[in-house]
Amino acid sequence: MSTKYDAIIIGGGHNGLICAAYLAKAGRNVLVLEKRHVLGGAAVSEELHPGFKFSVASYVVSLFRPHIIRELNLAKHGYQIIPMDCSFLPLPNGDSLARWADPQRSRREISRFSQKDAETYPEFSRVMTHMGKLAKEVIDHPAPDITSLKIKELTSLLRLAKVFKGLGPDLLHLNTKLVTLSAVDFLDLWFESETLKAPMSVSGIIGTYQGVRSPGTAYVLLHHYMGQLDGAFRSWGFSKGGTGGVSLACAEAAKSFGAEIRTESAVQQVHIKNGKAVGVVLENGDELHAKQIISNLDPNRTYLKMIGEEHLDEDVLKEVKRFKLRGSSGKVNLALDRVPEFSCRPGDGDHIRGDIAIAPSIDYLEKAFDQAKYGEFSQRPYINAVIPSLTDPSVAPPGKHILSCFVQYAPYHIKEGAENWPKYREAFGDTVVDTMAEYIPGLKDMILYRQVLTPWDLEQQMGLTEGNIFQGELSLEQLLFQRPIAGYSKYKTSVRNLWMCGSGTHPGGGIMGASGELCAKTMLKSRSI
Amino acid sequence: MNKRYDIIVIGGGHNGLTAAAFLAKKGKKVLVIEKRDQLGGTAAGEEFHRGYRTFGLFNDTSWVRRSVIDALKLEDHGLKTTKKRPETAILSKNGGGVLLSGDIDQCISEISKFSKADAEGYRDYRRFIDKISGLIVGIMNEVPPDFMNIGSGDIWQLLKKGWALKRLGKKTMMELLKVAPMSVADFLNERFETDFLKAGMAGPAVYSSFNGPWSSYTTLNLLLWECLAKENVVGGPHALITALEKAVMDKGVDIQTGIAVDHIILNEDRVVTGVQLTDGSEINANVVASSCTPSETFFNLFKPNEIEYSLEQGIRHYRSRGTTAKINLAMSKPLEFNLNTQKPMEFARTGNTFDEMEKAFDPAKYRKFSDEPLLDIAIPTVSNPDLAPEGHSVVSILIHFAPHHFDGGWTMEQKEKLKMNVFKTLRQYTKDFEEHIVGEEVLSPVDIEERYTLTNGHLLHGEHAVDQLITRPIPSCSQYRTPIRGLYLCGSGSHPGGGITCAPGALSAKTILREM
Amino acid sequence: MPVKSAFFPRTSELCESMKWKEWAGYYAASSYLTLHDAEYFAFRNSAGLLDITPLFKYRVEGPDAASFLSRIMVKDISKLKVGKVTYCCWCTDQGKVVDDGTVMRRDENMFFVTSADPCYTWFSRFLRGYNVTLVDVSEKTAGVALQGPTSREIMKQVFDADLDNFRFFSTVKTRAGGFEAYISRTGYTGDLGYEIWVDNADALKLWDALMHEGKRYDIRPAGLDALDMTRVEAGLILKDVDYFNALHALIDDRMSSPYEISLGWTVNLDRDPFNGQAALRKESLEGSKWAIVGLDIDWAEIEAIYARYGLPPEIGSHAWRDSIPVYTDKSLRTQVGYATSGTWSPILKKNIAMATIRKEFDQMGSEVQIEITVEHVRHTATATVNKTQFFNPERKTSNPNATKS
């Protein structure tokens, strides 16, 4: 027995749910199929230990597009982001640096390491705000295809060109630097203190298989400045109830518009007939039909598993195969029986209610990457830790806390081969706990439960190929009109009536929701649905 | 009364001389001032050990522009070229190697000894290079568009470039856009399987850069090298200088060597009126063209308050991190590589694998030099036996990576240690050589900086990178003119960049003539 | 989280109103009493004592100190005599103002500079080639301003200096019971007054000495609310209110040249190169776009507007600093500028403002319209273009008991 839907969306991650909500809102009959028992994909909260709700993979919300919140009424469905006020850097020598929303307070903190840097900080912000305008223009629209001569493409190119031109020559040149330089080289243009540059530079490497000195990592620094353009002082925050809260709100919104959502419904393959997608085959053998199929999976899975090589022509197959997804990060989630206090700045004050970086120097970060390049996980890793339970008491029992550690580098391709990751899982977890314990005395005695996720686990559990948290590396040749592959960058695939709406499409990456939204809008605008 | 010229060119390297020749050709009265006792700059031949000479800092002259050779009739002044790219041995630690040259069929048959697939891949690769080379050579042989005034007439030039890009055909264009930002390792891994071949090919992509083969955008540098490397000058850089010197003398250019410019003189309107030499004498000219590095030009040839902050900051932001050292060996017999050929090799590159190359780069990030550096080897005596006593040879090796900013500074001990690292590396690719060494010279980046007045010892007057090509060195100085009226740049710190090319000198002269 | 100045133990005790502001990261009293009127009148009638520690303070020392500062400042500092103070601003290459402040030549090769924004980094960018050391003494140095007609008498009681002969914009190192201080005859109220700088360690001694000796002369601690009124009367501009630091301004339109913020008189163009010289020379030849002027707002019109609603004029007793549009006519169509700060002047009995208006409308005595909202409805009142300096008493600059000429 099969039902006829306007669209079936494979994968109930936040992008799939947003795409569903937009289509349902426009009156379409939509079904979302999620393999797991929980919705959210990588933006998921799970109670892995009684009373502790972990944001298993994604742990903070950064550039979630504010217009999506407005257009889908997400606040009504429980969406709530609690902004982070502080970026805290504990140092091994007992010192520490906290950067605050209050500019004078930050200036004083940074002055202890470099007065020049403290005073240059506002100049840097000024320039980055300008650059952010350009980036916002890019992420809020489908990427124009620069190789096309169609009027529509040329118009959107011209729109971009106008923003570019408005920057003036100096900022334009700086923009070239921003796109091509390493995060460290870019920061070197302004700052001298390692203690400031190291924690700033890491935003350039999160989720990438790059080091802070790798060319092309600078542009992600922009993300910190785009929050302002979105009308909020800070763009980073915790989602109420964990990052799964975002997905649940999106799911509620989709349902409110009439979308149907099924969990524990794994799709085996897209049913392709005469070169057209007509439905999906579930792992249990059921077949469901729809006019349009939308995949929220990464490009690798979409093309090679859902479609299958036999339906791809040679050029497309070649491009799909060269799409790079080398995952580089792991996750260690800890349930603690008390507040983890840092020896360099004790207490449970505001300094540990934001994001905490283990990034004491640029050399430290770069050496962490060097190990990964040769197929080992970092013995001295970069860790981005958060304690969401301090800000959102709903995620842990009273007095107890969650310490969530995002860890780099844990390369998917270890020397012995990715499938051997399970052998190293606990050693990897120990490395992370040992590293954190250097800053948090007694940490090991506080641990009630520990979850270690290697890139292999991310692949096995979340369906992220090679454990890549962005569904594909964010290097320039895989962005814009080349994401995921040139010619099929606008949410379309090479198979008729089959679309993509995940992070593997433009603009990709993070809990932004933009891919899902733009996919739905592109489909609706082109009257494909 | 002070002497007066139309144009003073500071620096008598290949770019300074080229600029002078083009300017004099149009009847301008030109003076070239060279600080050292001999002309040539980095291209000057040197006797580094009694009876043994090198022919310059660089090994590679394949970037010299044919258009310059023709326009200045350098062949009439004795210049000879190889007409095509000379053979370079790509060395493998497992013995043997591949000879790459301008002869594609020969390259393919060489490669097929190791891998049939790679031989096919190489044909494909060369086809791709041929397709894009028109576009790239075009960009690298023209005065760049004016990025300070986008919206002026130059937008037309940009559109033309865009059009040229489109003319490549959609497939080639897409491929170029796809691969240019990639790391050279990713790029070559997609096309080839033989490790040492890939590593050796990738050499020019990372030489004199602050990148290893895994760094993004290194493919762009490889493509530039491949598109521009055409024919070598017989007799190396030194022979080029000899021909250029004859050409400028022929055109009536005055030359002063052995004296430096102390500073450039500005009038109260901040317009150039001449230069003052270190002996206190003044020479007048309304135009000064500096072939020195941008830092040298703006920071050492002016008083601090004559340079506006935005200019100073721009130049400071121009990345010029020297990572290259050099070693010259005087040997009693030729250096023999572990190759299957008896033919003496003039050029050779090491690398072996991407991981080894990357590991050669890693220490540079921590202000240390490589344990096992990448070697760009030249044996100039192969084609110029007169550089050494009969039967003897000169081996000239550029060493990557050895950072200028070295932890603890460059001492004799460190140079000795670097030399030992070079020897250790070399031993893996050659037959015994150490007992045949009769003399040697090790140049750290600091030595290179001092001898050639190269900022941070950077051979190319600044790194080649997306933001430092075309708008080279910085947007406000990108078309050879500078914010200081009457001052022009004509060295490798300008478009299209460093290496022995003569191109910045020629394009700068073109701009100066248009504006005079 | 603001920090406390060295005077905080005293100021916090005296601040009955509990009204504090953040000034450059310091706690600063807005007014010590609930109503700040008394503090205003202290400045104009007797003496007000104001904590000015939050200003940024730099010591510039060395054989090239004068030429170094001349390169940075729009004024030729090498011409400044030892023991003299000058007020000026400093610019970017584009001739746009970064900040303004005072430069004191304490010695042939030693200067003291104050600024509103942190400028250590900006200054240090120009150190190359100068034999000079730049030291940020902001956190080590405490300062007060003692302003008002009786301030000289109080100063005489406390300090050893020859104050009868101490001229306007002079500075000298002097002693008081147990501590040393640099005093200068400068201020931000447009009245007779002094600024006194001491090491943090001596701050309370200074405060106590002044308050103790000042008692007979009606001294009173004064806060920023009173200062704001006096500085508008005196026509003294304020960074971030009347203009923006060019390094932080997001768009070019928010940047101003010295000529546009009534500091054209501080620019010395014809000399060795200095920051912004080329751009300022160009602007001085081609003319500026904007000017800051004083506005004398017609009181009768304001009264009439309020009267229409049956109200007496409700002009607040605080100085204001919101941007208010200025037009050429009452139709609200032809905006020619905007007022940036203003106040009711109790001394002049006038409603006055400072406005940035297009250069072609800056003739003294010409009339413009300023917006005024009464009972939620927008109106306009006529304002006469005036010099920014509305109040300039003779005592500010005079030395009535001078024994030297």
GROMACS .gro file of N, CA and C in nm, chain A residues 45-147:
model
  309
   45SER      N    1   1.927   1.593   2.093
   45SER     CA    2   1.949   1.579   2.237
   45SER      C    3   1.904   1.439   2.276
   46GLU      N    4   1.986   1.371   2.355
   46GLU     CA    5   1.949   1.237   2.399
   46GLU      C    6   1.980   1.220   2.546
   47GLU      N    7   1.889   1.155   2.616
   47GLU     CA    8   1.911   1.130   2.758
   47GLU      C    9   1.989   0.998   2.769
   48LEU      N   10   2.120   1.008   2.767
   48LEU     CA   11   2.202   0.888   2.764
   48LEU      C   12   2.229   0.835   2.904
   49HIS      N   13   2.213   0.924   3.002
   49HIS     CA   14   2.230   0.886   3.142
   49HIS      C   15   2.112   0.949   3.214
   50PRO      N   16   2.054   0.878   3.309
   50PRO     CA   17   1.928   0.928   3.366
   50PRO      C   18   1.939   1.074   3.413
   51GLY      N   19   1.852   1.155   3.360
   51GLY     CA   20   1.848   1.295   3.402
   51GLY      C   21   1.940   1.387   3.324
   52PHE      N   22   2.027   1.331   3.242
   52PHE     CA   23   2.122   1.413   3.165
   52PHE      C   24   2.084   1.412   3.019
   53LYS      N   25   2.051   1.530   2.970
   53LYS     CA   26   2.017   1.540   2.829
   53LYS      C   27   2.136   1.596   2.753
   54PHE      N   28   2.199   1.509   2.677
   54PHE     CA   29   2.320   1.551   2.606
   54PHE      C   30   2.286   1.607   2.469
   55SER      N   31   2.355   1.716   2.433
   55SER     CA   32   2.357   1.756   2.293
   55SER      C   33   2.466   1.672   2.232
   56VAL      N   34   2.427   1.559   2.178
   56VAL     CA   35   2.525   1.455   2.147
   56VAL      C   36   2.633   1.504   2.051
   57ALA      N   37   2.593   1.562   1.939
   57ALA     CA   38   2.691   1.603   1.838
   57ALA      C   39   2.705   1.754   1.838
   58SER      N   40   2.622   1.823   1.760
   58SER     CA   41   2.626   1.970   1.761
   58SER      C   42   2.595   2.018   1.901
   59TYR      N   43   2.666   2.120   1.947
   59TYR     CA   44   2.649   2.159   2.087
   59TYR      C   45   2.615   2.305   2.107
   60VAL      N   46   2.642   2.388   2.007
   60VAL     CA   47   2.599   2.528   2.018
   60VAL      C   48   2.532   2.568   1.888
   61VAL      N   49   2.453   2.674   1.899
   61VAL     CA   50   2.384   2.724   1.781
   61VAL      C   51   2.450   2.856   1.745
   62SER      N   52   2.488   2.869   1.620
   62SER     CA   53   2.558   2.992   1.584
   62SER      C   54   2.476   3.078   1.491
   63LEU      N   55   2.476   3.041   1.365
   63LEU     CA   56   2.419   3.132   1.267
   63LEU      C   57   2.280   3.092   1.222
   64PHE      N   58   2.201   3.038   1.313
   64PHE     CA   59   2.066   3.001   1.273
   64PHE      C   60   1.998   3.124   1.216
   65ARG      N   61   1.948   3.113   1.096
   65ARG     CA   62   1.895   3.231   1.026
   65ARG      C   63   1.772   3.286   1.098
   66PRO      N   64   1.779   3.410   1.141
   66PRO     CA   65   1.668   3.464   1.220
   66PRO      C   66   1.536   3.473   1.144
   67HIS      N   67   1.545   3.490   1.012
   67HIS     CA   68   1.417   3.499   0.940
   67HIS      C   69   1.344   3.365   0.940
   68ILE      N   70   1.420   3.255   0.955
   68ILE     CA   71   1.353   3.124   0.964
   68ILE      C   72   1.272   3.118   1.094
   69ILE      N   73   1.331   3.170   1.200
   69ILE     CA   74   1.260   3.171   1.328
   69ILE      C   75   1.129   3.249   1.314
   70ARG      N   76   1.138   3.362   1.244
   70ARG     CA   77   1.019   3.444   1.226
   70ARG      C   78   0.918   3.375   1.134
   71GLU      N   79   0.967   3.328   1.021
   71GLU     CA   80   0.875   3.276   0.920
   71GLU      C   81   0.807   3.146   0.963
   72LEU      N   82   0.877   3.064   1.041
   72LEU     CA   83   0.819   2.937   1.084
   72LEU      C   84   0.763   2.944   1.226
   73ASN      N   85   0.765   3.064   1.282
   73ASN     CA   86   0.708   3.079   1.415
   73ASN      C   87   0.775   2.985   1.517
   74LEU      N   88   0.904   2.971   1.507
   74LEU     CA   89   0.971   2.868   1.587
   74LEU      C   90   0.964   2.897   1.736
   75ALA      N   91   0.960   3.024   1.774
   75ALA     CA   92   0.955   3.056   1.917
   75ALA      C   93   0.831   2.992   1.979
   76LYS      N   94   0.721   2.996   1.903
   76LYS     CA   95   0.596   2.937   1.953
   76LYS      C   96   0.612   2.786   1.975
   77HIS      N   97   0.698   2.726   1.896
   77HIS     CA   98   0.716   2.581   1.907
   77HIS      C   99   0.832   2.542   1.997
   78GLY      N  100   0.877   2.635   2.075
   78GLY     CA  101   0.975   2.601   2.178
   78GLY      C  102   1.119   2.638   2.147
   79TYR      N  103   1.141   2.706   2.034
   79TYR     CA  104   1.279   2.744   2.002
   79TYR      C  105   1.324   2.856   2.095
   80GLN      N  106   1.434   2.833   2.164
   80GLN     CA  107   1.484   2.939   2.250
   80GLN      C  108   1.635   2.927   2.260
   81ILE      N  109   1.705   3.033   2.224
   81ILE     CA  110   1.852   3.032   2.231
   81ILE      C  111   1.895   3.125   2.343
   82ILE      N  112   1.980   3.071   2.428
   82ILE     CA  113   2.032   3.152   2.537
   82ILE      C  114   2.173   3.195   2.499
   83PRO      N  115   2.193   3.324   2.477
   83PRO     CA  116   2.323   3.365   2.424
   83PRO      C  117   2.437   3.341   2.523
   84MET      N  118   2.555   3.316   2.469
   84MET     CA  119   2.671   3.297   2.554
   84MET      C  120   2.742   3.432   2.569
   85ASP      N  121   2.778   3.462   2.692
   85ASP     CA  122   2.832   3.595   2.720
   85ASP      C  123   2.984   3.596   2.719
   86CYS      N  124   3.046   3.480   2.727
   86CYS     CA  125   3.190   3.481   2.750
   86CYS      C  126   3.259   3.373   2.669
   87SER      N  127   3.380   3.405   2.623
   87SER     CA  128   3.469   3.304   2.566
   87SER      C  129   3.587   3.293   2.661
   88PHE      N  130   3.604   3.175   2.716
   88PHE     CA  131   3.702   3.159   2.823
   88PHE      C  132   3.818   3.072   2.777
   89LEU      N  133   3.937   3.119   2.805
   89LEU     CA  134   4.058   3.045   2.768
   89LEU      C  135   4.142   3.021   2.892
   90PRO      N  136   4.138   2.901   2.948
   90PRO     CA  137   4.228   2.872   3.060
   90PRO      C  138   4.368   2.845   3.004
   91LEU      N  139   4.468   2.886   3.078
   91LEU     CA  140   4.605   2.865   3.030
   91LEU      C  141   4.680   2.773   3.125
   92PRO      N  142   4.774   2.697   3.071
   92PRO     CA  143   4.844   2.600   3.155
   92PRO      C  144   4.927   2.667   3.265
   93ASN      N  145   4.968   2.794   3.244
   93ASN     CA  146   5.051   2.858   3.345
   93ASN      C  147   4.969   2.918   3.459
   94GLY      N  148   4.840   2.886   3.463
   94GLY     CA  149   4.757   2.936   3.574
   94GLY      C  150   4.689   3.068   3.544
   95ASP      N  151   4.723   3.125   3.430
   95ASP     CA  152   4.657   3.248   3.388
   95ASP      C  153   4.533   3.211   3.306
   96SER      N  154   4.459   3.310   3.264
   96SER     CA  155   4.344   3.282   3.177
   96SER      C  156   4.299   3.411   3.111
   97LEU      N  157   4.226   3.394   3.003
   97LEU     CA  158   4.171   3.510   2.933
   97LEU      C  159   4.022   3.487   2.912
   98ALA      N  160   3.944   3.584   2.954
   98ALA     CA  161   3.799   3.577   2.929
   98ALA      C  162   3.762   3.696   2.843
   99ARG      N  163   3.695   3.667   2.733
   99ARG     CA  164   3.647   3.777   2.648
   99ARG      C  165   3.497   3.789   2.667
  100TRP      N  166   3.453   3.909   2.694
  100TRP     CA  167   3.315   3.933   2.735
  100TRP      C  168   3.239   4.015   2.632
  101ALA      N  169   3.108   4.016   2.649
  101ALA     CA  170   3.027   4.102   2.565
  101ALA      C  171   3.055   4.249   2.597
  102ASP      N  172   3.091   4.278   2.721
  102ASP     CA  173   3.121   4.415   2.763
  102ASP      C  174   3.259   4.455   2.709
  103PRO      N  175   3.262   4.552   2.616
  103PRO     CA  176   3.390   4.582   2.548
  103PRO      C  177   3.500   4.631   2.643
  104GLN      N  178   3.463   4.713   2.742
  104GLN     CA  179   3.567   4.765   2.833
  104GLN      C  180   3.624   4.652   2.917
  105ARG      N  181   3.538   4.559   2.953
  105ARG     CA  182   3.583   4.447   3.033
  105ARG      C  183   3.679   4.359   2.950
  106SER      N  184   3.643   4.339   2.825
  106SER     CA  185   3.731   4.263   2.737
  106SER      C  186   3.863   4.334   2.717
  107ARG      N  187   3.855   4.467   2.702
  107ARG     CA  188   3.978   4.543   2.679
  107ARG      C  189   4.076   4.523   2.795
  108ARG      N  190   4.021   4.530   2.916
  108ARG     CA  191   4.108   4.512   3.033
  108ARG      C  192   4.169   4.373   3.036
  109GLU      N  193   4.086   4.274   3.002
  109GLU     CA  194   4.136   4.136   3.004
  109GLU      C  195   4.248   4.119   2.901
  110ILE      N  196   4.221   4.165   2.780
  110ILE     CA  197   4.319   4.145   2.673
  110ILE      C  198   4.445   4.227   2.701
  111SER      N  199   4.427   4.343   2.763
  111SER     CA  200   4.542   4.429   2.795
  111SER      C  201   4.647   4.358   2.878
  112ARG      N  202   4.603   4.262   2.957
  112ARG     CA  203   4.701   4.192   3.040
  112ARG      C  204   4.799   4.114   2.953
  113PHE      N  205   4.758   4.083   2.832
  113PHE     CA  206   4.845   4.009   2.741
  113PHE      C  207   4.905   4.099   2.635
  114SER      N  208   4.826   4.191   2.586
  114SER     CA  209   4.878   4.289   2.492
  114SER      C  210   4.786   4.409   2.490
  115GLN      N  211   4.843   4.521   2.529
  115GLN     CA  212   4.763   4.643   2.527
  115GLN      C  213   4.728   4.681   2.383
  116LYS      N  214   4.824   4.660   2.295
  116LYS     CA  215   4.797   4.695   2.155
  116LYS      C  216   4.678   4.616   2.102
  117ASP      N  217   4.678   4.487   2.131
  117ASP     CA  218   4.569   4.403   2.082
  117ASP      C  219   4.435   4.448   2.139
  118ALA      N  220   4.438   4.483   2.267
  118ALA     CA  221   4.313   4.525   2.332
  118ALA      C  222   4.256   4.646   2.260
  119GLU      N  223   4.344   4.735   2.220
  119GLU     CA  224   4.296   4.859   2.157
  119GLU      C  225   4.266   4.840   2.009
  120THR      N  226   4.326   4.737   1.950
  120THR     CA  227   4.302   4.712   1.807
  120THR      C  228   4.171   4.636   1.786
  121TYR      N  229   4.127   4.570   1.891
  121TYR     CA  230   4.006   4.486   1.884
  121TYR      C  231   3.887   4.558   1.819
  122PRO      N  232   3.855   4.681   1.862
  122PRO     CA  233   3.742   4.750   1.796
  122PRO      C  234   3.766   4.777   1.647
  123GLU      N  235   3.891   4.802   1.609
  123GLU     CA  236   3.918   4.826   1.466
  123GLU      C  237   3.892   4.698   1.387
  124PHE      N  238   3.933   4.588   1.445
  124PHE     CA  239   3.911   4.458   1.382
  124PHE      C  240   3.760   4.434   1.367
  125SER      N  241   3.686   4.459   1.474
  125SER     CA  242   3.541   4.438   1.469
  125SER      C  243   3.478   4.523   1.360
  126ARG      N  244   3.527   4.643   1.347
  126ARG     CA  245   3.470   4.735   1.249
  126ARG      C  246   3.484   4.675   1.108
  127VAL      N  247   3.605   4.631   1.077
  127VAL     CA  248   3.630   4.576   0.945
  127VAL      C  249   3.550   4.449   0.923
  128MET      N  250   3.547   4.364   1.025
  128MET     CA  251   3.479   4.237   1.008
  128MET      C  252   3.328   4.256   0.990
  129THR      N  253   3.274   4.359   1.054
  129THR     CA  254   3.131   4.386   1.036
  129THR      C  255   3.101   4.416   0.890
  130HIS      N  256   3.193   4.492   0.827
  130HIS     CA  257   3.174   4.521   0.684
  130HIS      C  258   3.179   4.394   0.600
  131MET      N  259   3.276   4.311   0.633
  131MET     CA  260   3.290   4.187   0.555
  131MET      C  261   3.170   4.097   0.576
  132GLY      N  262   3.116   4.102   0.697
  132GLY     CA  263   3.001   4.020   0.730
  132GLY      C  264   2.883   4.050   0.641
  133LYS      N  265   2.871   4.175   0.599
  133LYS     CA  266   2.761   4.212   0.510
  133LYS      C  267   2.765   4.127   0.384
  134LEU      N  268   2.886   4.110   0.335
  134LEU     CA  269   2.904   4.032   0.214
  134LEU      C  270   2.868   3.886   0.238
  135ALA      N  271   2.918   3.835   0.350
  135ALA     CA  272   2.893   3.694   0.381
  135ALA      C  273   2.744   3.669   0.399
  136LYS      N  274   2.676   3.762   0.462
  136LYS     CA  275   2.532   3.749   0.484
  136LYS      C  276   2.460   3.741   0.350
  137GLU      N  277   2.505   3.827   0.259
  137GLU     CA  278   2.448   3.827   0.125
  137GLU      C  279   2.465   3.687   0.062
  138VAL      N  280   2.579   3.627   0.089
  138VAL     CA  281   2.609   3.497   0.029
  138VAL      C  282   2.526   3.385   0.093
  139ILE      N  283   2.515   3.384   0.226
  139ILE     CA  284   2.447   3.270   0.287
  139ILE      C  285   2.296   3.279   0.279
  140ASP      N  286   2.244   3.397   0.253
  140ASP     CA  287   2.099   3.408   0.252
  140ASP      C  288   2.037   3.390   0.113
  141HIS      N  289   2.118   3.355   0.015
  141HIS     CA  290   2.066   3.332  -0.119
  141HIS      C  291   2.132   3.209  -0.179
  142PRO      N  292   2.063   3.144  -0.272
  142PRO     CA  293   2.132   3.037  -0.346
  142PRO      C  294   2.254   3.097  -0.414
  143ALA      N  295   2.358   3.015  -0.432
  143ALA     CA  296   2.482   3.067  -0.490
  143ALA      C  297   2.467   3.088  -0.638
  144PRO      N  298   2.499   3.208  -0.688
  144PRO     CA  299   2.489   3.228  -0.832
  144PRO      C  300   2.592   3.141  -0.905
  145ASP      N  301   2.554   3.093  -1.021
  145ASP     CA  302   2.643   3.009  -1.098
  145ASP      C  303   2.724   3.099  -1.190
  146ILE      N  304   2.851   3.118  -1.156
  146ILE     CA  305   2.928   3.217  -1.230
  146ILE      C  306   2.962   3.170  -1.372
  147THR      N  307   2.936   3.043  -1.398
  147THR     CA  308   2.970   2.995  -1.531
  147THR      C  309   2.852   3.006  -1.626
   0.00000   0.00000   0.00000
